[in-house]
Short mmCIF file of C-alpha atoms in Angstrom, two decimals:
data_model
loop_
_atom_site.label_atom_id
_atom_site.label_comp_id
_atom_site.label_asym_id
_atom_site.label_seq_id
_atom_site.Cartn_x
_atom_site.Cartn_y
_atom_site.Cartn_z
CA MET A 1 -3.19 -12.26 11.90
CA LYS A 2 -6.75 -13.75 11.57
CA PHE A 3 -7.93 -13.12 7.91
CA TYR A 4 -11.61 -12.98 7.39
CA SER A 5 -11.74 -11.39 3.81
CA ALA A 6 -9.26 -9.94 1.27
CA ARG A 7 -10.59 -6.16 2.15
CA GLN A 8 -10.06 -7.08 5.84
CA ALA A 9 -6.50 -8.44 4.99
CA ILE A 10 -5.51 -5.34 3.27
CA HIS A 11 -6.84 -3.03 6.19
CA ASP A 12 -5.14 -5.26 8.99
CA ALA A 13 -1.65 -5.54 7.11
CA TYR A 14 -1.44 -1.98 6.52
CA ALA A 15 -2.40 -1.12 9.93
CA VAL A 16 0.11 -3.59 11.30
CA TYR A 17 2.68 -1.81 9.08
CA LEU A 18 1.59 1.54 10.12
CA THR A 19 1.47 0.81 13.82
CA GLY A 20 4.70 -0.95 13.81
CA LYS A 21 6.45 2.02 12.30
CA SER A 22 5.73 4.18 15.14
CA THR A 23 3.75 6.57 13.23
CA GLY A 24 1.81 7.95 16.27
CA ILE A 25 -1.30 5.84 15.08
CA ASN A 26 -3.20 4.46 17.85
CA PRO A 27 -3.78 0.69 17.07
CA ARG A 28 -7.39 0.88 18.58
CA ASP A 29 -8.59 3.08 15.56
CA PHE A 30 -7.75 -0.39 13.21
CA LEU A 31 -7.78 -3.59 15.02
CA GLU A 32 -10.59 -5.48 16.56
CA GLU A 33 -10.67 -5.66 20.61
CA SER A 34 -9.71 -9.31 20.10
CA GLN A 35 -6.38 -8.45 18.37
CA LEU A 36 -5.28 -5.78 20.75
CA LYS A 37 -4.18 -8.33 23.49
CA LYS A 38 -0.17 -7.48 23.00
CA PRO A 39 0.87 -10.80 21.20
CA ASP A 40 4.37 -12.42 22.27
CA ASN A 41 7.34 -11.70 20.18
CA ASN A 42 6.89 -14.99 18.06
CA GLN A 43 3.09 -13.93 17.16
CA GLN A 44 4.45 -10.08 16.54
CA VAL A 45 7.03 -11.74 13.85
CA CYS A 46 4.27 -13.93 12.35
CA ASN A 47 2.00 -10.78 12.04
CA ALA A 48 4.60 -8.81 10.47
CA VAL A 49 5.51 -11.36 7.69
CA GLU A 50 1.81 -12.08 7.08
CA ALA A 51 1.38 -8.46 6.95
CA GLY A 52 4.19 -8.21 4.77
CA MET A 53 3.04 -10.73 2.37
CA VAL A 54 -0.26 -9.03 2.02
CA ILE A 55 1.09 -5.73 1.30
CA ALA A 56 3.62 -7.27 -1.20
CA THR A 57 0.73 -8.60 -3.02
CA VAL A 58 -0.91 -4.93 -3.14
CA GLU A 59 1.94 -3.29 -3.93
CA ASN A 60 3.02 -5.67 -7.11
CA LEU A 61 -0.57 -4.84 -8.45
CA GLU A 62 -0.74 -2.62 -11.48
CA GLU A 63 -2.17 0.89 -11.49
CA PRO A 64 -5.06 1.80 -10.74
CA TYR A 65 -5.49 -1.49 -8.87
CA SER A 66 -2.79 -0.95 -6.29
CA SER A 67 -3.75 2.64 -5.43
CA TRP A 68 -7.50 1.31 -5.22
CA ALA A 69 -6.77 -1.55 -2.94
CA LYS A 70 -4.71 0.80 -0.54
CA TRP A 71 -7.25 3.78 -0.84
CA ALA A 72 -10.50 1.78 -0.60
CA TYR A 73 -9.57 -0.91 2.05
CA GLY A 74 -6.62 0.26 3.88
CA PRO A 75 -6.79 2.32 7.14
CA ARG A 76 -8.39 5.78 6.90
CA THR A 77 -5.23 7.97 7.60
CA GLU A 78 -3.32 10.69 5.95
CA HIS A 79 -0.93 7.88 4.57
CA THR A 80 -3.59 6.80 2.09
CA LEU A 81 -3.72 10.47 0.49
CA PRO A 82 -1.04 9.68 -2.15
CA GLU A 83 -2.77 6.40 -3.17
CA GLN A 84 -6.16 8.51 -3.23
CA SER A 85 -4.75 11.24 -5.49
CA ARG A 86 -3.28 8.80 -7.73
CA PHE A 87 -6.58 6.78 -8.18
CA PHE A 88 -8.52 9.83 -8.50
CA GLN A 89 -6.17 10.97 -11.37
CA TRP A 90 -6.51 7.93 -13.16
CA LEU A 91 -10.54 7.94 -12.46
CA GLU A 92 -10.67 11.44 -14.05
CA GLN A 93 -8.74 10.50 -17.04
CA ASP A 94 -10.68 7.45 -17.45
CA VAL A 95 -14.03 9.43 -17.68
CA MET A 96 -12.50 12.15 -19.69
CA THR A 97 -11.55 9.59 -22.43
CA ARG A 98 -14.96 7.85 -22.38
CA LEU A 99 -16.56 11.44 -22.80
CA ASP A 100 -14.24 12.34 -25.60
CA GLY A 101 -14.96 9.01 -27.23
CA MET A 102 -18.74 9.68 -27.40
CA GLU A 103 -20.16 10.70 -30.74
CA LYS A 104 -22.51 13.45 -29.52
CA ASN A 105 -21.02 16.69 -28.41
CA ILE A 106 -21.29 17.25 -24.66
CA ARG A 107 -21.48 20.70 -23.02
CA GLN A 108 -18.55 21.45 -20.45
CA ALA A 109 -21.18 22.04 -17.60
CA THR A 110 -22.55 18.36 -18.42
CA ARG A 111 -19.03 16.82 -18.48
CA ASP A 112 -18.21 18.26 -14.90
CA LYS A 113 -21.34 16.96 -13.51
CA VAL A 114 -20.37 13.50 -14.99
CA ARG A 115 -16.93 13.68 -13.43
CA ASP A 116 -18.43 14.78 -10.14
CA LEU A 117 -21.23 11.91 -10.20
CA VAL A 118 -18.51 9.40 -11.02
CA ALA A 119 -16.39 10.41 -7.85
CA TYR A 120 -19.39 10.23 -5.80
CA THR A 121 -20.40 6.93 -7.16
CA VAL A 122 -16.82 5.68 -6.37
CA LEU A 123 -16.85 7.08 -2.82
CA ASP A 124 -20.48 5.38 -2.34
CA TYR A 125 -19.09 2.23 -3.48
CA ARG A 126 -16.06 2.22 -1.27
CA SER A 127 -18.50 2.98 1.75
CA TYR A 128 -20.93 0.36 0.75
CA SER A 129 -18.43 -2.62 0.10
CA VAL A 130 -16.72 -1.78 3.48
CA ASN A 131 -19.89 -1.28 5.91
CA GLU A 132 -22.84 -1.81 3.48
CA ARG A 133 -23.85 1.76 4.09
CA HIS A 134 -24.62 4.08 1.26
CA LEU A 135 -22.56 7.36 1.86
CA TYR A 136 -23.77 9.17 -1.30
CA PRO A 137 -27.25 7.49 -2.25
CA VAL A 138 -28.66 8.71 -5.73
CA ASN A 139 -30.68 11.36 -4.49
CA LEU A 140 -27.65 13.17 -2.82
CA ILE A 141 -25.62 12.57 -5.77
CA ILE A 142 -28.18 14.29 -7.62
CA LYS A 143 -28.34 17.18 -5.33
CA ARG A 144 -24.66 17.47 -4.82
CA CYS A 145 -23.91 17.60 -8.54
CA LYS A 146 -26.93 19.99 -9.19
CA ILE A 147 -28.50 17.61 -11.71
CA HIS A 148 -32.24 18.35 -12.81
CA ARG A 149 -34.07 15.22 -11.88
CA GLN A 150 -35.63 15.03 -15.47
CA ASN A 151 -32.20 14.76 -16.76
CA TRP A 152 -30.88 12.07 -14.40
CA LYS A 153 -32.05 8.76 -16.63
CA ARG A 154 -31.37 10.15 -19.86
CA ASP A 155 -27.91 11.72 -19.19
CA PHE A 156 -26.57 10.41 -15.84
CA LEU A 157 -28.01 7.05 -15.00
CA SER A 158 -25.88 5.03 -17.31
CA TRP A 159 -22.38 6.57 -15.87
CA HIS A 160 -23.51 5.64 -12.31
CA GLN A 161 -24.41 2.10 -13.19
CA TYR A 162 -21.27 1.63 -15.40
CA TYR A 163 -19.06 2.94 -12.55
CA TRP A 164 -20.61 1.02 -9.79
CA THR A 165 -20.32 -2.13 -11.70
CA PHE A 166 -16.80 -1.20 -12.75
CA CYS A 167 -15.83 -1.04 -9.09
CA ASP A 168 -17.59 -4.20 -8.36
CA GLU A 169 -16.70 -6.44 -11.29
CA HIS A 170 -13.18 -4.74 -12.46
CA LEU A 171 -11.44 -2.94 -9.81
CA ASP A 172 -12.25 -5.25 -6.89
CA ARG A 173 -11.65 -8.49 -8.88
CA ALA A 174 -8.20 -7.26 -9.90
CA ALA A 175 -7.11 -5.92 -6.47
CA LEU A 176 -8.81 -8.65 -4.27
CA ILE A 177 -8.37 -12.03 -6.18
CA PRO A 178 -4.43 -11.86 -5.76
CA VAL A 179 -4.87 -10.92 -2.17
CA SER A 180 -7.37 -13.77 -1.59
CA GLU A 181 -4.85 -16.17 -3.17
CA THR A 182 -2.01 -14.97 -0.80
CA ILE A 183 -4.40 -15.46 2.08
CA LYS A 184 -5.11 -19.10 0.92
CA ARG A 185 -1.29 -19.76 0.88
CA LEU A 186 -0.94 -18.35 4.26
CA LYS A 187 -3.79 -20.52 5.59
CA TYR A 188 -2.39 -23.56 3.85
CA GLY A 189 1.06 -22.79 5.33
CA LYS A 190 -0.21 -22.65 8.68
CA GLU A 191 -2.24 -25.75 8.44
CA GLN A 192 0.73 -27.65 7.20
CA ILE A 193 2.94 -26.54 10.48
CA GLU A 194 -0.11 -27.56 12.62
CA GLU A 195 -0.04 -30.95 11.02
CA ASN A 196 3.60 -31.28 11.71
CA GLU A 197 3.37 -30.37 15.37
#
């Protein structure tokens, strides 16, 4: 396998796993054209081993990082629905805990809007981190959550900024750094083999 980033490695490792399990998934949905040429048996074994090492790294992460990595960067299939559900349960609990910890009394309608806003923020971060395109820009979040524009800065902007930064600096760091280290070990191993040939 060719690894360009930890995000791509997670995606391709799970794609190799899913397509190798004869799940009826078309490999063209996941892999680049250059990877679609049928590899020889040795290359297939190497790809499976490398995919297994990346997957093992992700599976050994604590929650919510494991669910985050699989849902955010794995192939977009029904196979990631359990991780999506697990991650969003954790996320909702995190938001509710933060809301409960605030000193001021917050109306239920506002709490619901904050919960929805955070979910859209995370979905937008996921889209932006993968393809540098905003799926839910702020204007759309305001509209979808039925937030009055004059209340955005006072009541909601800080939630949006906090969870965007949380995804970037906490979730991604905890999930992607171990995968990057696995990739380095794999690349180092390949270099050692090539030197000895």
